[in-house]
């Protein structure tokens, strides 16, 4: 069974991911992948359950302590998951944060192939996400235990949980059998460098606007040609930069 580990102060955040929609299908173990949540509070070194302290040298906010994070990783994940002393060969530790590698469709797909494919081959690693909070994480933890940093965009979240959920949600769409119709992912935006074409459903006329005639023609090749042209038009209109890559 593949495991996706998440070290977080707020495991409850992940409940909707487990309870609803395609992500619940992908993470409940049926497809060979489970989500393992480690509550960082349990690894607090004081009676208040806190895992942060004030920044050395002054400055606003609080910083997550390296010792609490290390204990969560070593005791919660390494011991809990039985990875043993050579755990670095079996785990890939990912920290969320604004300075990380920017997640896009390619990274999400790569992530799905590396960490979500149910058949675990020799040499495959399980992934561990660290959800930062406050001003972030003590740099020494990053130096010693983090393999990669990822960001979901040039903006600042209050915690890494939403970033992890966004990546997991998009990556799970690439896992065969998570989506009802696996061909739909191939037609989605970004798959071939273009955005999706406009979509229509019933009724045929809505407030005087008709669904384009050609979509009713039943002529498969013409419809495909039309959709391709529409994808180009929409990409030019909304995201010209994608065509310039
Ligand atoms: N002081 C930090 C921001 C900390 S925000 C800075 O200015 O860079 C608190 C936590 O939220 C981070 O540790 C990280 O885990 C998460 N986070 C914030 N923005 C993020 C982003 N764009 N992508 C992924 N995680 C993010």
CSV table of C-alpha atoms and ligand atoms in Angstrom, one decimal:
chain,number,residue,atom,x,y,z
A,1,UNK,CA,0.0,0.0,0.0
A,2,UNK,CA,1.4,3.5,-0.9
A,3,UNK,CA,1.2,6.1,1.8
A,4,UNK,CA,0.9,9.8,1.5
A,5,UNK,CA,2.0,11.3,4.8
A,6,UNK,CA,1.1,14.8,6.0
A,7,UNK,CA,2.5,16.4,9.1
A,8,UNK,CA,0.1,19.2,10.2
A,9,UNK,CA,-1.2,21.1,13.1
A,10,UNK,CA,-4.7,20.8,11.7
A,11,UNK,CA,-5.4,17.3,10.5
A,12,UNK,CA,-9.2,18.2,10.4
A,13,UNK,CA,-8.4,20.4,7.3
A,14,UNK,CA,-8.1,17.2,5.3
A,15,UNK,CA,-11.5,15.8,6.2
A,16,UNK,CA,-13.3,17.1,3.1
A,17,UNK,CA,-10.6,15.6,0.9
A,18,UNK,CA,-11.2,12.2,2.5
A,19,UNK,CA,-15.0,12.5,2.7
A,20,UNK,CA,-16.0,13.9,-0.7
A,21,UNK,CA,-15.6,13.5,-4.4
A,22,UNK,CA,-12.9,12.0,-6.5
A,23,UNK,CA,-10.2,12.6,-3.9
A,24,UNK,CA,-12.0,10.4,-1.4
A,25,UNK,CA,-12.0,7.6,-3.9
A,26,UNK,CA,-8.3,8.1,-4.5
A,27,UNK,CA,-7.2,8.2,-0.8
A,28,UNK,CA,-9.4,5.6,0.9
A,29,UNK,CA,-7.1,2.7,0.2
A,30,UNK,CA,-9.2,1.1,-2.5
A,31,UNK,CA,-6.7,2.1,-5.2
A,32,UNK,CA,-3.7,1.2,-3.1
A,33,UNK,CA,-3.0,4.7,-1.7
A,34,UNK,CA,-3.9,5.9,1.8
A,35,UNK,CA,-3.6,9.4,3.4
A,36,UNK,CA,-1.8,9.2,6.8
A,37,UNK,CA,-2.2,12.3,8.9
A,38,UNK,CA,0.3,13.1,11.7
A,39,UNK,CA,-0.9,15.6,14.2
A,40,UNK,CA,2.1,17.8,15.0
A,41,UNK,CA,0.7,18.9,18.4
A,42,UNK,CA,1.4,15.4,19.7
A,43,UNK,CA,5.1,16.2,19.3
A,44,UNK,CA,5.0,19.4,21.3
A,45,UNK,CA,7.7,19.6,24.0
A,46,UNK,CA,5.6,21.5,26.5
A,47,UNK,CA,2.3,21.1,28.3
A,48,UNK,CA,0.5,23.7,26.1
A,49,UNK,CA,0.9,21.6,23.0
A,50,UNK,CA,2.7,24.3,21.1
A,51,UNK,CA,5.4,23.6,18.5
A,52,UNK,CA,6.4,27.2,17.7
A,53,UNK,CA,8.6,29.8,19.4
A,54,UNK,CA,9.6,33.4,18.8
A,55,UNK,CA,12.1,34.2,16.0
A,56,UNK,CA,15.7,34.5,17.1
A,57,UNK,CA,16.9,38.1,16.3
A,58,UNK,CA,13.4,39.5,16.7
A,59,UNK,CA,10.7,40.1,14.2
A,60,UNK,CA,7.0,39.4,14.0
A,61,UNK,CA,5.2,36.1,14.5
A,62,UNK,CA,6.4,32.7,15.5
A,63,UNK,CA,8.6,30.0,13.9
A,64,UNK,CA,8.0,26.3,13.9
A,65,UNK,CA,10.5,24.4,16.0
A,66,UNK,CA,13.0,22.1,14.2
A,67,UNK,CA,13.0,19.6,17.1
A,68,UNK,CA,9.2,19.1,17.1
A,69,UNK,CA,9.1,18.7,13.4
A,70,UNK,CA,12.0,16.2,13.5
A,71,UNK,CA,10.2,14.2,16.2
A,72,UNK,CA,7.0,14.1,14.1
A,73,UNK,CA,9.0,12.9,11.1
A,74,UNK,CA,11.1,10.3,12.9
A,75,UNK,CA,8.6,9.0,15.4
A,76,UNK,CA,5.3,9.6,13.6
A,77,UNK,CA,6.3,8.8,10.1
A,78,UNK,CA,9.5,6.7,10.1
A,79,UNK,CA,8.7,4.6,13.2
A,80,UNK,CA,4.9,4.7,12.6
A,81,UNK,CA,5.3,3.5,9.0
A,82,UNK,CA,8.2,1.1,9.8
A,83,UNK,CA,10.6,2.7,7.3
A,84,UNK,CA,13.7,1.8,9.4
A,85,UNK,CA,17.1,3.4,9.7
A,86,UNK,CA,17.5,3.8,5.9
A,87,UNK,CA,14.3,5.8,5.8
A,88,UNK,CA,15.9,8.4,3.5
A,89,UNK,CA,15.9,5.8,0.8
A,90,UNK,CA,12.2,5.2,1.2
A,91,UNK,CA,10.7,8.7,1.9
A,92,UNK,CA,10.6,12.0,0.0
A,93,UNK,CA,10.0,14.9,2.3
A,94,UNK,CA,8.3,17.9,0.8
A,95,UNK,CA,7.9,21.3,2.5
A,96,UNK,CA,5.3,23.7,1.4
A,97,UNK,CA,6.2,27.4,1.1
A,98,UNK,CA,6.3,30.5,-1.2
A,99,UNK,CA,9.9,29.9,-2.2
A,100,UNK,CA,9.4,26.4,-3.4
A,101,UNK,CA,9.1,25.0,-7.0
A,102,UNK,CA,5.9,26.3,-8.5
A,103,UNK,CA,3.3,23.6,-8.9
A,104,UNK,CA,1.9,23.3,-12.4
A,105,UNK,CA,0.2,20.6,-14.5
A,106,UNK,CA,3.6,18.9,-15.3
A,107,UNK,CA,4.6,18.8,-11.7
A,108,UNK,CA,1.2,17.5,-10.6
A,109,UNK,CA,1.4,14.7,-13.2
A,110,UNK,CA,5.0,13.9,-12.2
A,111,UNK,CA,3.9,13.7,-8.6
A,112,UNK,CA,1.1,11.3,-9.4
A,113,UNK,CA,3.4,9.0,-11.3
A,114,UNK,CA,6.1,9.0,-8.5
A,115,UNK,CA,3.9,8.9,-5.4
A,116,UNK,CA,0.4,7.9,-6.2
A,117,UNK,CA,0.7,4.9,-8.5
A,118,UNK,CA,-0.7,1.9,-6.6
A,119,UNK,CA,1.8,-0.6,-7.8
A,120,UNK,CA,4.9,0.2,-5.7
A,121,UNK,CA,8.0,-0.7,-7.5
A,122,UNK,CA,11.4,-1.3,-5.9
A,123,UNK,CA,13.0,2.1,-5.2
A,124,UNK,CA,9.7,4.0,-5.1
A,125,UNK,CA,9.4,6.4,-2.2
A,126,UNK,CA,6.5,7.4,-0.2
A,127,UNK,CA,5.9,11.2,0.1
A,128,UNK,CA,5.8,13.2,3.4
A,129,UNK,CA,4.3,16.7,3.3
A,130,UNK,CA,5.2,19.3,5.9
A,131,UNK,CA,2.5,21.9,6.4
A,132,UNK,CA,4.1,25.1,7.7
A,133,UNK,CA,2.3,27.7,9.8
A,134,UNK,CA,3.1,31.1,11.4
A,135,UNK,CA,6.2,32.6,9.8
A,136,UNK,CA,7.4,29.2,8.6
A,137,UNK,CA,9.9,26.5,9.6
A,138,UNK,CA,13.3,26.7,11.4
A,139,UNK,CA,15.8,26.6,8.5
A,140,UNK,CA,17.8,23.8,10.2
A,141,UNK,CA,14.9,21.4,9.8
A,142,UNK,CA,14.9,22.3,6.1
A,143,UNK,CA,18.6,21.8,5.8
A,144,UNK,CA,18.6,18.4,7.5
A,145,UNK,CA,15.3,16.7,6.5
A,146,UNK,CA,13.6,18.4,3.6
A,147,UNK,CA,14.2,17.0,0.0
A,148,UNK,CA,12.1,19.5,-1.9
A,149,UNK,CA,10.0,22.6,-1.5
A,150,UNK,CA,6.9,23.4,-3.4
A,151,UNK,CA,4.7,26.5,-3.8
A,152,UNK,CA,1.2,26.8,-5.3
A,153,UNK,CA,1.7,30.4,-6.4
A,154,UNK,CA,3.2,33.8,-5.7
A,155,UNK,CA,1.0,34.6,-2.8
A,156,UNK,CA,1.2,33.8,0.9
A,157,UNK,CA,-1.2,31.3,2.6
A,158,UNK,CA,-1.6,31.1,6.4
A,159,UNK,CA,-0.6,27.4,6.3
A,160,UNK,CA,0.6,24.6,4.0
A,161,UNK,CA,-2.6,22.5,4.3
A,162,UNK,CA,-4.4,24.1,1.4
A,163,UNK,CA,-1.3,23.9,-0.8
A,164,UNK,CA,-1.0,20.1,-0.1
A,165,UNK,CA,-4.7,19.6,-0.8
A,166,UNK,CA,-4.5,21.5,-4.1
A,167,UNK,CA,-1.6,19.4,-5.2
A,168,UNK,CA,-3.2,16.1,-4.1
A,169,UNK,CA,-6.5,17.0,-5.7
A,170,UNK,CA,-4.9,17.8,-9.0
A,171,UNK,CA,-2.5,14.8,-9.0
A,172,UNK,CA,-5.2,12.3,-8.1
A,173,UNK,CA,-7.0,13.2,-11.4
A,174,UNK,CA,-4.0,11.7,-13.2
A,175,UNK,CA,-4.4,8.3,-11.4
A,176,UNK,CA,-6.1,6.0,-13.7
A,177,UNK,CA,-9.5,4.9,-12.2
A,178,UNK,CA,-9.8,7.9,-9.9
A,179,UNK,CA,-11.9,9.8,-12.5
A,180,UNK,CA,-15.0,8.1,-13.8
A,181,UNK,CA,-13.9,8.8,-17.4
A,182,UNK,CA,-10.2,8.7,-17.6
A,183,UNK,CA,-10.1,10.3,-21.1
A,184,UNK,CA,-11.5,13.5,-19.6
A,185,UNK,CA,-8.1,14.4,-18.1
A,186,UNK,CA,-6.5,14.3,-21.5
A,187,UNK,CA,-8.9,16.9,-22.8
A,188,UNK,CA,-8.5,19.2,-19.8
A,189,UNK,CA,-6.7,22.5,-19.8
A,190,UNK,CA,-2.8,22.4,-20.0
A,191,UNK,CA,-2.6,18.8,-21.1
A,192,UNK,CA,-1.4,19.8,-24.6
A,193,UNK,CA,-0.4,23.3,-23.7
A,194,UNK,CA,-3.9,24.7,-24.4
A,195,UNK,CA,-6.9,25.7,-22.3
A,196,UNK,CA,-10.1,23.8,-22.5
A,197,UNK,CA,-12.8,24.8,-25.1
A,198,UNK,CA,-16.1,26.2,-23.9
A,199,UNK,CA,-18.6,23.6,-22.8
A,200,UNK,CA,-22.3,23.5,-23.3
A,201,UNK,CA,-25.2,21.4,-22.1
A,202,UNK,CA,-29.0,21.5,-22.2
A,203,UNK,CA,-31.1,23.5,-22.9
A,204,UNK,CA,-30.2,24.2,-26.6
A,205,UNK,CA,-31.3,27.9,-26.2
A,206,UNK,CA,-30.6,29.8,-23.0
A,207,UNK,CA,-31.7,33.5,-22.9
A,208,UNK,CA,-31.5,33.7,-26.7
A,209,UNK,CA,-28.0,32.2,-26.9
A,210,UNK,CA,-27.9,29.0,-28.9
A,211,UNK,CA,-25.4,26.2,-28.4
A,212,UNK,CA,-23.1,26.3,-31.5
A,213,UNK,CA,-24.8,24.5,-34.3
A,214,UNK,CA,-21.8,22.3,-35.2
A,215,UNK,CA,-22.0,20.5,-31.9
A,216,UNK,CA,-25.3,19.0,-33.0
A,217,UNK,CA,-24.0,18.0,-36.4
A,218,UNK,CA,-22.9,14.5,-35.3
A,219,UNK,CA,-19.9,14.9,-37.6
A,220,UNK,CA,-17.1,13.7,-35.4
A,221,UNK,CA,-14.2,15.0,-37.4
A,222,UNK,CA,-15.7,18.5,-37.8
A,223,UNK,CA,-16.6,18.7,-34.2
A,224,UNK,CA,-13.0,17.8,-33.2
A,225,UNK,CA,-11.7,20.4,-35.6
A,226,UNK,CA,-14.0,23.0,-34.1
A,227,UNK,CA,-13.0,22.1,-30.5
A,228,UNK,CA,-9.4,22.4,-31.4
A,229,UNK,CA,-9.9,25.8,-33.0
A,230,UNK,CA,-11.9,26.9,-29.9
A,231,UNK,CA,-9.1,25.8,-27.6
A,232,UNK,CA,-6.7,27.9,-29.6
A,233,UNK,CA,-9.0,30.9,-29.5
A,234,UNK,CA,-9.7,30.6,-25.8
A,235,UNK,CA,-6.0,30.2,-25.0
A,236,UNK,CA,-5.1,33.3,-27.1
A,237,UNK,CA,-7.9,35.2,-25.3
A,238,UNK,CA,-7.2,34.2,-21.7
A,239,UNK,CA,-3.6,33.0,-21.5
A,240,UNK,CA,-1.6,34.2,-24.5
A,241,UNK,CA,1.6,33.4,-22.5
A,242,UNK,CA,0.9,29.7,-22.9
A,243,UNK,CA,1.2,30.0,-26.7
A,244,UNK,CA,4.5,31.7,-26.4
A,245,UNK,CA,6.3,29.0,-24.4
B,1,LIG,N1,7.1,33.9,6.3
B,1,LIG,C1,6.8,33.1,5.1
B,1,LIG,C2,5.4,32.8,4.9
B,1,LIG,C3,4.9,31.8,5.9
B,1,LIG,S1,3.2,31.4,5.6
B,1,LIG,C4,7.3,33.9,3.9
B,1,LIG,O1,7.1,35.1,3.8
B,1,LIG,O2,7.7,33.3,2.9
B,1,LIG,C5,3.0,30.0,6.6
B,1,LIG,C6,3.1,28.7,5.9
B,1,LIG,O3,2.1,28.6,4.9
B,1,LIG,C7,4.4,28.4,5.1
B,1,LIG,O4,5.3,27.9,6.0
B,1,LIG,C8,3.9,27.3,4.1
B,1,LIG,O5,3.9,26.0,4.7
B,1,LIG,C9,2.5,27.8,3.8
B,1,LIG,N2,2.5,28.6,2.5
B,1,LIG,C10,2.3,29.9,2.5
B,1,LIG,N3,2.3,30.3,1.2
B,1,LIG,C11,2.4,29.2,0.4
B,1,LIG,C12,2.4,29.0,-1.0
B,1,LIG,N4,2.4,30.0,-1.9
B,1,LIG,N5,2.6,27.7,-1.4
B,1,LIG,C13,2.7,26.7,-0.5
B,1,LIG,N6,2.6,26.8,0.8
B,1,LIG,C14,2.5,28.1,1.3
